PDB file of C-alpha atoms in Angstrom:
ATOM      1  CA  MET O 119      16.231  14.687  18.477  1.00 51.00           C
ATOM      2  CA  ASP O 120      16.088  11.046  18.822  1.00 73.00           C
ATOM      3  CA  SER O 121      16.378   8.692  15.751  1.00 87.00           C
ATOM      4  CA  PRO O 122      12.584   8.468  14.528  1.00 93.00           C
ATOM      5  CA  ALA O 123      11.015   4.971  14.981  1.00 94.00           C
ATOM      6  CA  VAL O 124       8.184   5.613  12.677  1.00 97.00           C
ATOM      7  CA  ASN O 125       7.276   7.418   9.402  1.00 98.00           C
ATOM      8  CA  PHE O 126       3.889   8.150   8.914  1.00 98.00           C
ATOM      9  CA  THR O 127       3.031   8.745   5.090  1.00 98.00           C
ATOM     10  CA  ILE O 128      -0.185  10.133   4.296  1.00 98.00           C
ATOM     11  CA  PRO O 129      -1.318  10.236   0.480  1.00 98.00           C
ATOM     12  CA  THR O 130      -3.835  13.151  -0.177  1.00 97.00           C
ATOM     13  CA  PHE O 131      -6.210  13.649  -2.803  1.00 94.00           C
ATOM     14  CA  ASN O 132      -8.614  16.594  -1.961  1.00 93.00           C
ATOM     15  CA  ARG O 133     -11.009  15.956   0.881  1.00 93.00           C
ATOM     16  CA  LEU O 134      -9.086  19.132   2.578  1.00 96.00           C
ATOM     17  CA  GLU O 135     -11.060  19.059   5.844  1.00 95.00           C
ATOM     18  CA  LEU O 136     -10.536  15.472   6.649  1.00 96.00           C
ATOM     19  CA  THR O 137      -6.704  16.052   5.891  1.00 97.00           C
ATOM     20  CA  LYS O 138      -6.658  18.814   8.577  1.00 98.00           C
ATOM     21  CA  ARG O 139      -8.241  16.660  11.080  1.00 97.00           C
ATOM     22  CA  CYS O 140      -5.920  13.665  10.212  1.00 98.00           C
ATOM     23  CA  ILE O 141      -2.808  15.726  10.459  1.00 98.00           C
ATOM     24  CA  PHE O 142      -3.649  17.736  13.494  1.00 98.00           C
ATOM     25  CA  SER O 143      -4.661  14.704  15.458  1.00 98.00           C
ATOM     26  CA  LEU O 144      -1.614  12.971  14.630  1.00 97.00           C
ATOM     27  CA  LYS O 145       0.448  15.907  16.061  1.00 96.00           C
ATOM     28  CA  ARG O 146      -1.779  16.286  19.016  1.00 97.00           C
ATOM     29  CA  HIS O 147      -1.607  12.567  20.122  1.00 97.00           C
ATOM     30  CA  VAL O 148       1.623  11.273  18.870  1.00 96.00           C
ATOM     31  CA  HIS O 149       4.628  11.854  21.180  1.00 94.00           C
ATOM     32  CA  VAL O 150       7.269   9.325  20.042  1.00 95.00           C
ATOM     33  CA  PRO O 151      10.266  10.070  17.668  1.00 96.00           C
ATOM     34  CA  SER O 152       8.701  10.069  14.167  1.00 97.00           C
ATOM     35  CA  ARG O 153       8.496  11.726  10.774  1.00 97.00           C
ATOM     36  CA  LEU O 154       5.611  13.110   8.838  1.00 98.00           C
ATOM     37  CA  THR O 155       5.750  12.503   5.042  1.00 98.00           C
ATOM     38  CA  VAL O 156       2.720  13.908   2.882  1.00 98.00           C
ATOM     39  CA  VAL O 157       2.368  13.329  -0.832  1.00 98.00           C
ATOM     40  CA  ASP O 158      -0.302  15.158  -2.554  1.00 98.00           C
ATOM     41  CA  ASN O 159      -1.843  13.606  -5.954  1.00 97.00           C
ATOM     42  CA  CYS O 160      -2.768  16.897  -7.431  1.00 96.00           C
ATOM     43  CA  SER O 161      -5.595  18.048  -5.272  1.00 97.00           C
ATOM     44  CA  THR O 162      -7.630  21.128  -6.677  1.00 96.00           C
ATOM     45  CA  ASP O 163      -9.445  22.087  -3.403  1.00 96.00           C
ATOM     46  CA  GLY O 164      -6.777  24.066  -1.496  1.00 97.00           C
ATOM     47  CA  THR O 165      -5.245  20.982   0.152  1.00 98.00           C
ATOM     48  CA  ARG O 166      -1.899  21.705  -1.602  1.00 98.00           C
ATOM     49  CA  GLU O 167      -1.741  25.466  -0.239  1.00 98.00           C
ATOM     50  CA  PHE O 168      -2.689  24.158   3.155  1.00 98.00           C
ATOM     51  CA  LEU O 169       0.192  21.532   3.050  1.00 98.00           C
ATOM     52  CA  MET O 170       2.606  24.119   1.931  1.00 98.00           C
ATOM     53  CA  LYS O 171       1.950  26.192   5.113  1.00 98.00           C
ATOM     54  CA  LEU O 172       2.347  23.329   7.223  1.00 98.00           C
ATOM     55  CA  HIS O 173       5.454  22.328   5.606  1.00 98.00           C
ATOM     56  CA  GLU O 174       7.039  25.732   6.038  1.00 98.00           C
ATOM     57  CA  HIS O 175       6.152  25.792   9.788  1.00 97.00           C
ATOM     58  CA  GLY O 176       7.815  22.235  10.168  1.00 97.00           C
ATOM     59  CA  VAL O 177       4.548  20.586  10.866  1.00 98.00           C
ATOM     60  CA  ILE O 178       5.337  18.366   7.803  1.00 98.00           C
ATOM     61  CA  ASP O 179       8.842  16.988   7.675  1.00 97.00           C
ATOM     62  CA  HIS O 180       8.437  15.873   3.884  1.00 97.00           C
ATOM     63  CA  LEU O 181       6.063  17.243   1.446  1.00 98.00           C
ATOM     64  CA  TYR O 182       5.744  16.105  -2.122  1.00 98.00           C
ATOM     65  CA  LEU O 183       3.292  17.954  -4.573  1.00 97.00           C
ATOM     66  CA  LEU O 184       2.630  15.741  -7.617  1.00 97.00           C
ATOM     67  CA  ARG O 185       1.917  17.106 -11.067  1.00 95.00           C
ATOM     68  CA  LYS O 186      -0.990  14.700 -11.711  1.00 95.00           C
ATOM     69  CA  ASN O 187      -2.818  12.093  -9.791  1.00 95.00           C
ATOM     70  CA  MET O 188      -0.470   9.080  -9.660  1.00 96.00           C
ATOM     71  CA  GLY O 189      -2.569   6.976  -7.355  1.00 95.00           C
ATOM     72  CA  VAL O 190      -2.543   5.974  -4.015  1.00 96.00           C
ATOM     73  CA  SER O 191       0.160   3.127  -4.261  1.00 97.00           C
ATOM     74  CA  CYS O 192       2.640   5.550  -5.942  1.00 97.00           C
ATOM     75  CA  ALA O 193       2.075   8.332  -3.392  1.00 97.00           C
ATOM     76  CA  SER O 194       2.360   6.029  -0.485  1.00 98.00           C
ATOM     77  CA  ASN O 195       5.552   4.441  -1.700  1.00 98.00           C
ATOM     78  CA  PHE O 196       7.417   7.475  -1.135  1.00 97.00           C
ATOM     79  CA  GLY O 197       7.559   6.773   2.544  1.00 96.00           C
ATOM     80  CA  PHE O 198       9.481   3.836   2.279  1.00 97.00           C
ATOM     81  CA  ASP O 199      12.430   5.560   0.767  1.00 95.00           C
ATOM     82  CA  VAL O 200      12.299   9.298   1.830  1.00 93.00           C
ATOM     83  CA  CYS O 201      12.827   8.443   5.553  1.00 87.00           C
ATOM     84  CA  PRO O 202      13.932   4.706   6.035  1.00 88.00           C
ATOM     85  CA  THR O 203      12.725   4.421   9.633  1.00 95.00           C
ATOM     86  CA  PRO O 204      12.553   0.989  11.293  1.00 96.00           C
ATOM     87  CA  LEU O 205       8.740   1.222  11.209  1.00 97.00           C
ATOM     88  CA  TYR O 206       6.678   2.717   8.157  1.00 98.00           C
ATOM     89  CA  MET O 207       2.974   3.560   8.436  1.00 98.00           C
ATOM     90  CA  LYS O 208       0.613   4.297   5.543  1.00 98.00           C
ATOM     91  CA  LEU O 209      -2.078   6.423   7.089  1.00 98.00           C
ATOM     92  CA  ASP O 210      -5.187   7.471   4.987  1.00 97.00           C
ATOM     93  CA  ASN O 211      -6.204  11.139   5.058  1.00 96.00           C
ATOM     94  CA  ASP O 212      -9.604  10.258   6.520  1.00 95.00           C
ATOM     95  CA  ILE O 213      -8.217   8.623   9.753  1.00 97.00           C
ATOM     96  CA  GLU O 214      -8.417  10.695  12.930  1.00 97.00           C
ATOM     97  CA  VAL O 215      -6.267   9.782  15.878  1.00 98.00           C
ATOM     98  CA  THR O 216      -8.158   9.908  19.287  1.00 97.00           C
ATOM     99  CA  ASP O 217      -5.719   8.367  21.804  1.00 97.00           C
ATOM    100  CA  PRO O 218      -1.811   8.615  22.177  1.00 95.00           C
ATOM    101  CA  ARG O 219      -2.069   4.769  23.379  1.00 95.00           C
ATOM    102  CA  TRP O 220      -2.750   3.978  19.550  1.00 97.00           C
ATOM    103  CA  ILE O 221       0.950   4.356  18.528  1.00 97.00           C
ATOM    104  CA  LEU O 222       2.279   3.362  21.801  1.00 96.00           C
ATOM    105  CA  ASP O 223       0.628  -0.109  21.656  1.00 94.00           C
ATOM    106  CA  ILE O 224       1.767  -0.581  18.022  1.00 96.00           C
ATOM    107  CA  LEU O 225       5.385   0.211  18.853  1.00 96.00           C
ATOM    108  CA  ASP O 226       5.196  -2.122  21.984  1.00 94.00           C
ATOM    109  CA  LEU O 227       3.768  -5.085  19.858  1.00 93.00           C
ATOM    110  CA  TRP O 228       6.413  -4.518  17.249  1.00 95.00           C
ATOM    111  CA  SER O 229       9.478  -3.726  19.288  1.00 92.00           C
ATOM    112  CA  ALA O 230       8.844  -6.682  21.808  1.00 90.00           C
ATOM    113  CA  ASP O 231       8.404  -9.517  19.347  1.00 93.00           C
ATOM    114  CA  PRO O 232      10.248  -9.956  16.016  1.00 92.00           C
ATOM    115  CA  GLU O 233       7.163 -12.061  14.605  1.00 94.00           C
ATOM    116  CA  VAL O 234       5.110  -8.929  14.770  1.00 96.00           C
ATOM    117  CA  ALA O 235       6.072  -6.970  11.691  1.00 96.00           C
ATOM    118  CA  PHE O 236       2.996  -6.316   9.733  1.00 97.00           C
ATOM    119  CA  LEU O 237       0.125  -4.665  11.589  1.00 98.00           C
ATOM    120  CA  GLY O 238      -3.130  -3.048  10.679  1.00 97.00           C
ATOM    121  CA  PRO O 239      -6.282  -1.872  12.462  1.00 96.00           C
ATOM    122  CA  ARG O 240      -9.291  -4.065  13.379  1.00 93.00           C
ATOM    123  CA  LEU O 241     -11.523  -1.409  11.719  1.00 88.00           C
ATOM    124  CA  GLY O 242     -14.283  -3.149   9.821  1.00 83.00           C
ATOM    125  CA  THR O 243     -12.693  -6.728  10.294  1.00 89.00           C
ATOM    126  CA  PRO O 244     -15.283  -9.400  10.827  1.00 91.00           C
ATOM    127  CA  GLN O 245     -14.845 -11.272  14.039  1.00 92.00           C
ATOM    128  CA  ALA O 246     -14.865 -14.572  12.129  1.00 94.00           C
ATOM    129  CA  ALA O 247     -11.749 -13.600  10.134  1.00 95.00           C
ATOM    130  CA  LEU O 248      -9.815 -13.046  13.555  1.00 96.00           C
ATOM    131  CA  TYR O 249      -7.825 -15.567  15.458  1.00 96.00           C
ATOM    132  CA  ASP O 250      -5.242 -15.560  18.326  1.00 97.00           C
ATOM    133  CA  VAL O 251      -1.859 -16.465  17.827  1.00 96.00           C
ATOM    134  CA  THR O 252       0.481 -17.567  20.686  1.00 96.00           C
ATOM    135  CA  LEU O 253       4.025 -16.395  19.647  1.00 94.00           C
ATOM    136  CA  ARG O 254       7.289 -17.924  20.494  1.00 91.00           C
ATOM    137  CA  SER O 255       7.866 -15.407  23.024  1.00 90.00           C
ATOM    138  CA  GLY O 256       4.764 -16.547  24.733  1.00 93.00           C
ATOM    139  CA  ARG O 257       2.780 -13.416  23.904  1.00 93.00           C
ATOM    140  CA  THR O 258      -0.695 -13.804  22.339  1.00 95.00           C
ATOM    141  CA  VAL O 259      -1.698 -11.559  19.499  1.00 96.00           C
ATOM    142  CA  THR O 260      -4.800 -11.188  17.207  1.00 96.00           C
ATOM    143  CA  ALA O 261      -4.220 -11.958  13.628  1.00 97.00           C
ATOM    144  CA  THR O 262      -6.611 -11.964  10.587  1.00 97.00           C
ATOM    145  CA  ARG O 263      -7.057 -14.538   7.952  1.00 94.00           C
ATOM    146  CA  ARG O 264      -8.223 -11.750   5.468  1.00 94.00           C
ATOM    147  CA  SER O 265      -6.289  -8.639   4.283  1.00 95.00           C
ATOM    148  CA  LEU O 266      -5.114  -5.852   6.567  1.00 96.00           C
ATOM    149  CA  THR O 267      -6.702  -2.747   5.795  1.00 92.00           C
ATOM    150  CA  GLY O 268      -4.252  -0.011   4.293  1.00 91.00           C
ATOM    151  CA  SER O 269      -5.781   2.717   6.132  1.00 95.00           C
ATOM    152  CA  ALA O 270      -3.233   2.640   9.156  1.00 97.00           C
ATOM    153  CA  THR O 271      -0.954  -0.126   8.256  1.00 97.00           C
ATOM    154  CA  ALA O 272       2.477  -0.537   9.895  1.00 98.00           C
ATOM    155  CA  ILE O 273       5.261  -2.302   8.134  1.00 98.00           C
ATOM    156  CA  SER O 274       8.616  -3.157   9.386  1.00 97.00           C
ATOM    157  CA  ARG O 275      11.897  -2.673   7.332  1.00 96.00           C
ATOM    158  CA  ASP O 276      12.095  -6.461   7.514  1.00 96.00           C
ATOM    159  CA  VAL O 277       8.704  -6.905   5.773  1.00 98.00           C
ATOM    160  CA  PHE O 278       9.850  -4.272   3.212  1.00 98.00           C
ATOM    161  CA  ASN O 279      13.038  -5.945   2.415  1.00 97.00           C
ATOM    162  CA  VAL O 280      11.268  -9.038   1.426  1.00 98.00           C
ATOM    163  CA  LEU O 281       8.116  -7.717  -0.135  1.00 98.00           C
ATOM    164  CA  GLY O 282       9.141  -4.253  -1.415  1.00 98.00           C
ATOM    165  CA  TYR O 283       6.618  -1.615  -2.592  1.00 98.00           C
ATOM    166  CA  TRP O 284       2.836  -1.269  -2.766  1.00 98.00           C
ATOM    167  CA  ASN O 285       1.994  -2.577  -6.277  1.00 98.00           C
ATOM    168  CA  GLU O 286       1.508   0.404  -8.607  1.00 97.00           C
ATOM    169  CA  ASP O 287      -0.273  -1.638 -11.221  1.00 95.00           C
ATOM    170  CA  TYR O 288      -3.987  -1.198  -9.817  1.00 92.00           C
ATOM    171  CA  GLY O 289      -4.273   2.370 -11.232  1.00 88.00           C
ATOM    172  CA  LEU O 290      -5.304   5.276  -9.096  1.00 88.00           C
ATOM    173  CA  TYR O 291      -7.182   3.273  -6.560  1.00 81.00           C
ATOM    174  CA  GLY O 292      -7.511  -0.213  -6.121  1.00 80.00           C
ATOM    175  CA  GLU O 293      -6.213  -3.423  -4.196  1.00 91.00           C
ATOM    176  CA  GLU O 294      -2.837  -2.475  -3.132  1.00 94.00           C
ATOM    177  CA  ASP O 295      -3.429  -3.408   0.506  1.00 95.00           C
ATOM    178  CA  ALA O 296      -4.981  -6.805  -0.622  1.00 95.00           C
ATOM    179  CA  ASP O 297      -2.174  -7.357  -2.692  1.00 97.00           C
ATOM    180  CA  TYR O 298       0.477  -6.796  -0.043  1.00 98.00           C
ATOM    181  CA  SER O 299      -1.563  -8.674   2.541  1.00 98.00           C
ATOM    182  CA  HIS O 300      -1.416 -11.604   0.105  1.00 97.00           C
ATOM    183  CA  ARG O 301       2.250 -11.472  -0.487  1.00 98.00           C
ATOM    184  CA  ALA O 302       2.850 -11.253   3.350  1.00 98.00           C
ATOM    185  CA  LYS O 303       0.925 -14.379   4.015  1.00 97.00           C
ATOM    186  CA  LEU O 304       2.812 -16.173   1.269  1.00 98.00           C
ATOM    187  CA  ALA O 305       6.141 -14.930   2.925  1.00 98.00           C
ATOM    188  CA  ARG O 306       4.918 -16.393   6.081  1.00 96.00           C
ATOM    189  CA  PHE O 307       4.387 -13.015   7.919  1.00 97.00           C
ATOM    190  CA  LEU O 308       1.434 -12.684  10.425  1.00 97.00           C
ATOM    191  CA  LEU O 309      -1.068 -10.326   9.670  1.00 97.00           C
ATOM    192  CA  VAL O 310      -1.579  -8.771  13.132  1.00 97.00           C
ATOM    193  CA  CYS O 311      -4.517  -6.633  13.946  1.00 96.00           C
ATOM    194  CA  TYR O 312      -3.977  -4.056  16.595  1.00 96.00           C
ATOM    195  CA  ALA O 313      -6.795  -2.612  18.997  1.00 91.00           C
ATOM    196  CA  SER O 314      -8.177   0.504  17.285  1.00 94.00           C
ATOM    197  CA  GLU O 315     -11.647   0.816  18.859  1.00 93.00           C
ATOM    198  CA  GLY O 316     -11.515   4.238  20.683  1.00 94.00           C
ATOM    199  CA  ARG O 317      -7.937   5.017  19.486  1.00 96.00           C
ATOM    200  CA  ILE O 318      -8.684   5.870  15.790  1.00 97.00           C
ATOM    201  CA  LEU O 319     -11.616   6.924  13.728  1.00 96.00           C
ATOM    202  CA  ASP O 320     -12.511   6.385  10.125  1.00 94.00           C
ATOM    203  CA  LEU O 321     -14.117   9.677   9.282  1.00 92.00           C
ATOM    204  CA  GLY O 322     -15.338   8.306   5.908  1.00 80.00           C
ATOM    205  CA  THR O 323     -16.216  11.144   3.374  1.00 60.00           C
ATOM    206  CA  PRO O 324     -18.288  14.353   3.987  1.00 58.00           C
ATOM    207  CA  PRO O 325     -21.974  13.540   2.862  1.00 55.00           C
ATOM    208  CA  SER O 326     -21.620  16.607   0.336  1.00 51.00           C
ATOM    209  CA  THR O 327     -18.900  14.732  -1.668  1.00 57.00           C
ATOM    210  CA  GLN O 328     -19.624  11.133  -0.692  1.00 52.00           C
ATOM    211  CA  ALA O 329     -21.786  10.060  -3.789  1.00 55.00           C
ATOM    212  CA  ASP O 330     -18.868  11.548  -6.193  1.00 60.00           C
ATOM    213  CA  TYR O 331     -15.908   9.881  -4.157  1.00 56.00           C
ATOM    214  CA  ASN O 332     -17.768   6.541  -3.600  1.00 62.00           C
ATOM    215  CA  SER O 333     -18.557   6.411  -7.316  1.00 66.00           C
ATOM    216  CA  TYR O 334     -14.902   7.251  -8.217  1.00 61.00           C
ATOM    217  CA  LYS O 335     -13.527   4.547  -5.913  1.00 60.00           C
ATOM    218  CA  ARG O 336     -15.990   2.031  -7.327  1.00 65.00           C
ATOM    219  CA  ALA O 337     -14.880   2.902 -10.951  1.00 65.00           C
ATOM    220  CA  GLN O 338     -11.256   2.502 -10.139  1.00 61.00           C
ATOM    221  CA  ARG O 339     -11.802  -0.815  -8.380  1.00 59.00           C
ATOM    222  CA  ARG O 340     -13.926  -2.160 -11.512  1.00 60.00           C
ATOM    223  CA  LYS O 341     -10.869  -1.705 -13.424  1.00 58.00           C
ATOM    224  CA  ASN O 342      -9.005  -4.369 -11.379  1.00 56.00           C
ATOM    225  CA  LEU O 343     -11.856  -6.792 -10.455  1.00 48.00           C
ATOM    226  CA  VAL O 344     -13.932  -6.856 -13.557  1.00 49.00           C
ATOM    227  CA  PRO O 345     -11.906  -5.449 -16.529  1.00 49.00           C
ATOM    228  CA  ARG O 346     -13.190  -5.523 -20.082  1.00 46.00           C
ATOM    229  CA  THR O 347     -10.630  -8.279 -20.822  1.00 50.00           C
ATOM    230  CA  GLY O 348     -12.601 -10.457 -18.421  1.00 57.00           C
ATOM    231  CA  ILE O 349      -9.577 -11.262 -16.320  1.00 73.00           C
ATOM    232  CA  ASN O 350      -9.501 -10.204 -12.695  1.00 88.00           C
ATOM    233  CA  ARG O 351      -6.218  -8.387 -12.298  1.00 90.00           C
ATOM    234  CA  PHE O 352      -6.146  -8.860  -8.589  1.00 92.00           C
ATOM    235  CA  ALA O 353      -6.834 -12.633  -8.804  1.00 91.00           C
ATOM    236  CA  LEU O 354      -4.235 -12.995 -11.684  1.00 94.00           C
ATOM    237  CA  TYR O 355      -1.586 -11.490  -9.462  1.00 96.00           C
ATOM    238  CA  CYS O 356      -2.555 -13.676  -6.656  1.00 95.00           C
ATOM    239  CA  TYR O 357      -2.255 -16.798  -8.858  1.00 95.00           C
ATOM    240  CA  LEU O 358       1.102 -15.715 -10.007  1.00 97.00           C
ATOM    241  CA  TYR O 359       2.515 -15.100  -6.718  1.00 98.00           C
ATOM    242  CA  GLU O 360       1.110 -18.382  -5.331  1.00 97.00           C
ATOM    243  CA  HIS O 361       2.816 -20.496  -8.128  1.00 97.00           C
ATOM    244  CA  GLY O 362       6.064 -18.701  -7.725  1.00 97.00           C
ATOM    245  CA  ILE O 363       5.754 -17.276 -11.357  1.00 97.00           C
ATOM    246  CA  LEU O 364       5.923 -13.767 -10.058  1.00 98.00           C
ATOM    247  CA  GLU O 365       8.449 -12.884  -7.235  1.00 97.00           C
ATOM    248  CA  LEU O 366       6.920 -11.505  -4.060  1.00 98.00           C
ATOM    249  CA  TYR O 367       9.226  -8.422  -4.048  1.00 98.00           C
ATOM    250  CA  CYS O 368       7.354  -5.652  -5.940  1.00 98.00           C
ATOM    251  CA  PRO O 369       9.395  -2.779  -7.435  1.00 98.00           C
ATOM    252  CA  ARG O 370       8.040   0.593  -8.250  1.00 98.00           C
ATOM    253  CA  ARG O 371       6.442   1.449 -11.375  1.00 97.00           C
ATOM    254  CA  TYR O 372       7.381   4.945 -11.266  1.00 97.00           C
ATOM    255  CA  LEU O 373      10.808   6.271 -10.407  1.00 97.00           C
ATOM    256  CA  PRO O 374      10.654   9.613  -8.729  1.00 97.00           C
ATOM    257  CA  ALA O 375      13.311  12.494  -9.558  1.00 96.00           C
ATOM    258  CA  ILE O 376      12.776  15.019  -6.665  1.00 95.00           C
ATOM    259  CA  HIS O 377      13.436  18.661  -6.796  1.00 94.00           C
ATOM    260  CA  GLY O 378      12.347  20.145  -3.442  1.00 94.00           C
ATOM    261  CA  CYS O 379       8.569  19.691  -3.056  1.00 94.00           C
ATOM    262  CA  ASP O 380       8.241  18.988  -6.937  1.00 94.00           C
ATOM    263  CA  VAL O 381       8.525  15.517  -8.493  1.00 96.00           C
ATOM    264  CA  ALA O 382       8.898  14.183 -12.042  1.00 94.00           C
ATOM    265  CA  PHE O 383       8.759  10.476 -12.824  1.00 97.00           C
ATOM    266  CA  SER O 384      10.309   8.095 -15.162  1.00 97.00           C
ATOM    267  CA  ILE O 385       9.267   4.307 -15.881  1.00 96.00           C
ATOM    268  CA  ASN O 386      11.117   1.743 -14.009  1.00 97.00           C
ATOM    269  CA  PRO O 387      12.684  -1.044 -16.488  1.00 95.00           C
ATOM    270  CA  ASP O 388      12.475  -3.739 -13.654  1.00 95.00           C
ATOM    271  CA  PHE O 389       8.737  -3.023 -13.333  1.00 97.00           C
ATOM    272  CA  MET O 390       7.797  -2.923 -16.979  1.00 96.00           C
ATOM    273  CA  LEU O 391       9.793  -6.572 -17.429  1.00 96.00           C
ATOM    274  CA  ARG O 392       7.665  -7.676 -14.594  1.00 97.00           C
ATOM    275  CA  LYS O 393       4.511  -6.247 -16.398  1.00 96.00           C
ATOM    276  CA  LYS O 394       5.308  -7.933 -19.493  1.00 96.00           C
ATOM    277  CA  VAL O 395       5.533 -11.250 -17.665  1.00 97.00           C
ATOM    278  CA  VAL O 396       1.838 -10.612 -16.069  1.00 95.00           C
ATOM    279  CA  THR O 397       0.713  -9.653 -19.526  1.00 93.00           C
ATOM    280  CA  ALA O 398       1.915 -12.841 -21.163  1.00 95.00           C
ATOM    281  CA  CYS O 399       0.461 -14.995 -18.515  1.00 94.00           C
ATOM    282  CA  ALA O 400      -2.900 -13.211 -18.628  1.00 92.00           C
ATOM    283  CA  ARG O 401      -3.066 -13.996 -22.420  1.00 91.00           C
ATOM    284  CA  ALA O 402      -2.176 -17.660 -22.043  1.00 93.00           C
ATOM    285  CA  ILE O 403      -4.781 -17.766 -19.138  1.00 91.00           C
ATOM    286  CA  GLY O 404      -7.377 -15.753 -21.212  1.00 87.00           C
ATOM    287  CA  ALA O 405      -6.963 -18.288 -24.236  1.00 89.00           C
ATOM    288  CA  LEU O 406      -7.984 -21.033 -22.338  1.00 88.00           C
ATOM    289  CA  PRO O 407     -11.466 -22.597 -23.172  1.00 88.00           C
ATOM    290  CA  ASP O 408     -14.310 -22.014 -20.839  1.00 83.00           C
ATOM    291  CA  ALA O 409     -14.929 -25.926 -20.339  1.00 87.00           C
ATOM    292  CA  MET O 410     -11.353 -26.490 -19.077  1.00 86.00           C
ATOM    293  CA  PHE O 411     -10.694 -23.186 -17.508  1.00 85.00           C
ATOM    294  CA  ALA O 412     -10.843 -24.290 -13.921  1.00 85.00           C
ATOM    295  CA  SER O 413      -9.269 -27.589 -14.282  1.00 90.00           C
ATOM    296  CA  ALA O 414      -6.299 -26.127 -16.411  1.00 90.00           C
ATOM    297  CA  LEU O 415      -5.436 -23.313 -13.803  1.00 90.00           C
ATOM    298  CA  GLY O 416      -4.829 -26.102 -11.160  1.00 91.00           C
ATOM    299  CA  SER O 417      -3.014 -28.264 -13.396  1.00 94.00           C
ATOM    300  CA  GLY O 418       0.713 -28.661 -12.705  1.00 96.00           C
ATOM    301  CA  ASP O 419       1.502 -28.962 -16.523  1.00 96.00           C
ATOM    302  CA  PHE O 420      -0.312 -25.453 -17.068  1.00 95.00           C
ATOM    303  CA  VAL O 421       1.616 -23.880 -14.114  1.00 96.00           C
ATOM    304  CA  ALA O 422       4.778 -25.445 -15.647  1.00 97.00           C
ATOM    305  CA  SER O 423       3.841 -23.961 -19.128  1.00 97.00           C
ATOM    306  CA  LEU O 424       3.293 -20.536 -17.675  1.00 96.00           C
ATOM    307  CA  ALA O 425       6.512 -20.573 -15.818  1.00 97.00           C
ATOM    308  CA  ALA O 426       8.196 -21.285 -19.175  1.00 98.00           C
ATOM    309  CA  THR O 427       6.391 -18.589 -20.759  1.00 97.00           C
ATOM    310  CA  ALA O 428       7.518 -16.144 -18.008  1.00 97.00           C
ATOM    311  CA  ALA O 429      11.285 -17.369 -18.058  1.00 97.00           C
ATOM    312  CA  GLU O 430      11.105 -16.796 -21.866  1.00 97.00           C
ATOM    313  CA  VAL O 431       9.785 -13.174 -21.523  1.00 97.00           C
ATOM    314  CA  ARG O 432      12.536 -12.482 -19.046  1.00 95.00           C
ATOM    315  CA  LEU O 433      15.169 -13.811 -21.153  1.00 94.00           C
ATOM    316  CA  ARG O 434      13.913 -12.026 -24.270  1.00 93.00           C
ATOM    317  CA  HIS O 435      13.444  -8.421 -22.512  1.00 87.00           C
ATOM    318  CA  GLN O 436      16.086  -8.439 -19.704  1.00 76.00           C
ATOM    319  CA  PRO O 437      19.170  -7.079 -21.783  1.00 54.00           C
ATOM    320  CA  GLN O 438      16.966  -4.200 -23.037  1.00 51.00           C
ATOM    321  CA  ALA O 439      15.658  -3.286 -19.530  1.00 42.00           C
ATOM    322  CA  ALA O 440      19.244  -3.410 -18.181  1.00 43.00           C
ATOM    323  CA  GLY O 441      20.518  -1.220 -21.022  1.00 45.00           C
ATOM    324  CA  GLN O 442      17.578   1.394 -20.256  1.00 47.00           C
ATOM    325  CA  ALA O 443      18.235   1.421 -16.458  1.00 40.00           C
TER     326      ALA O 443
END
């Protein structure tokens, strides 16, 4: 078999019927050298048993069954390492492929021009957020000023080498796609939107479980966008990236130890050092008086003080982190 060009990584958590449609449509319409990695976040609706049968029959190349729900970012991060293909794709389990030209066009865009390294579907992207870009090669592509949706996102190995993993600090479900997109823009990668109309479908959630599932997602996102501390976690990360206080490369929070399909996790000291920096900066920002909050955030002196705080945290905790690695 030819070396795989792309590794499709599907994180799953229940929604068995959607998972079936996603995987079978992928197998039906994708005819390029590829691998399929599926990571299940401790489903309880028969998904795990179904995935095990597909793995036994070779439909799934790599299957990991997590002992508890570790979140979409943690599950999706497996695909970067388990099969380091030139192109990685995170595919949500509610996406159905309807046309083989979908992946062919993505590979054509990516392989023909090195500037096209981070791609996502136009699904739900407002027209006002799209713009045309003429590349150095002379080709014109459509890009977005907003974030690429993580539902069917293609990331080249070059982008991964700069940005690393999906940020696992947003809990079970959150802003991982917007976080990755923000880092990509700061690293001057184009956010390219590929044609998805008539080629993939976003199946959504079945009406029978829609209310519960949407409630679950809203609850998870509230923790990142309107937490009890009053500090927007996503905005905090963006601020720290923008001012160079936090590096754009994000390590994994949970390091997997793989035993067949079973996975155990340990905490990554490098991520926890990063987390200590974020926490210290959050405290400093949270201590600002309301009257001077906005002006202080834009102040060079305040940014310098945050950078000094971050450096102090790294100096204080780096030896301990290295000793635990």
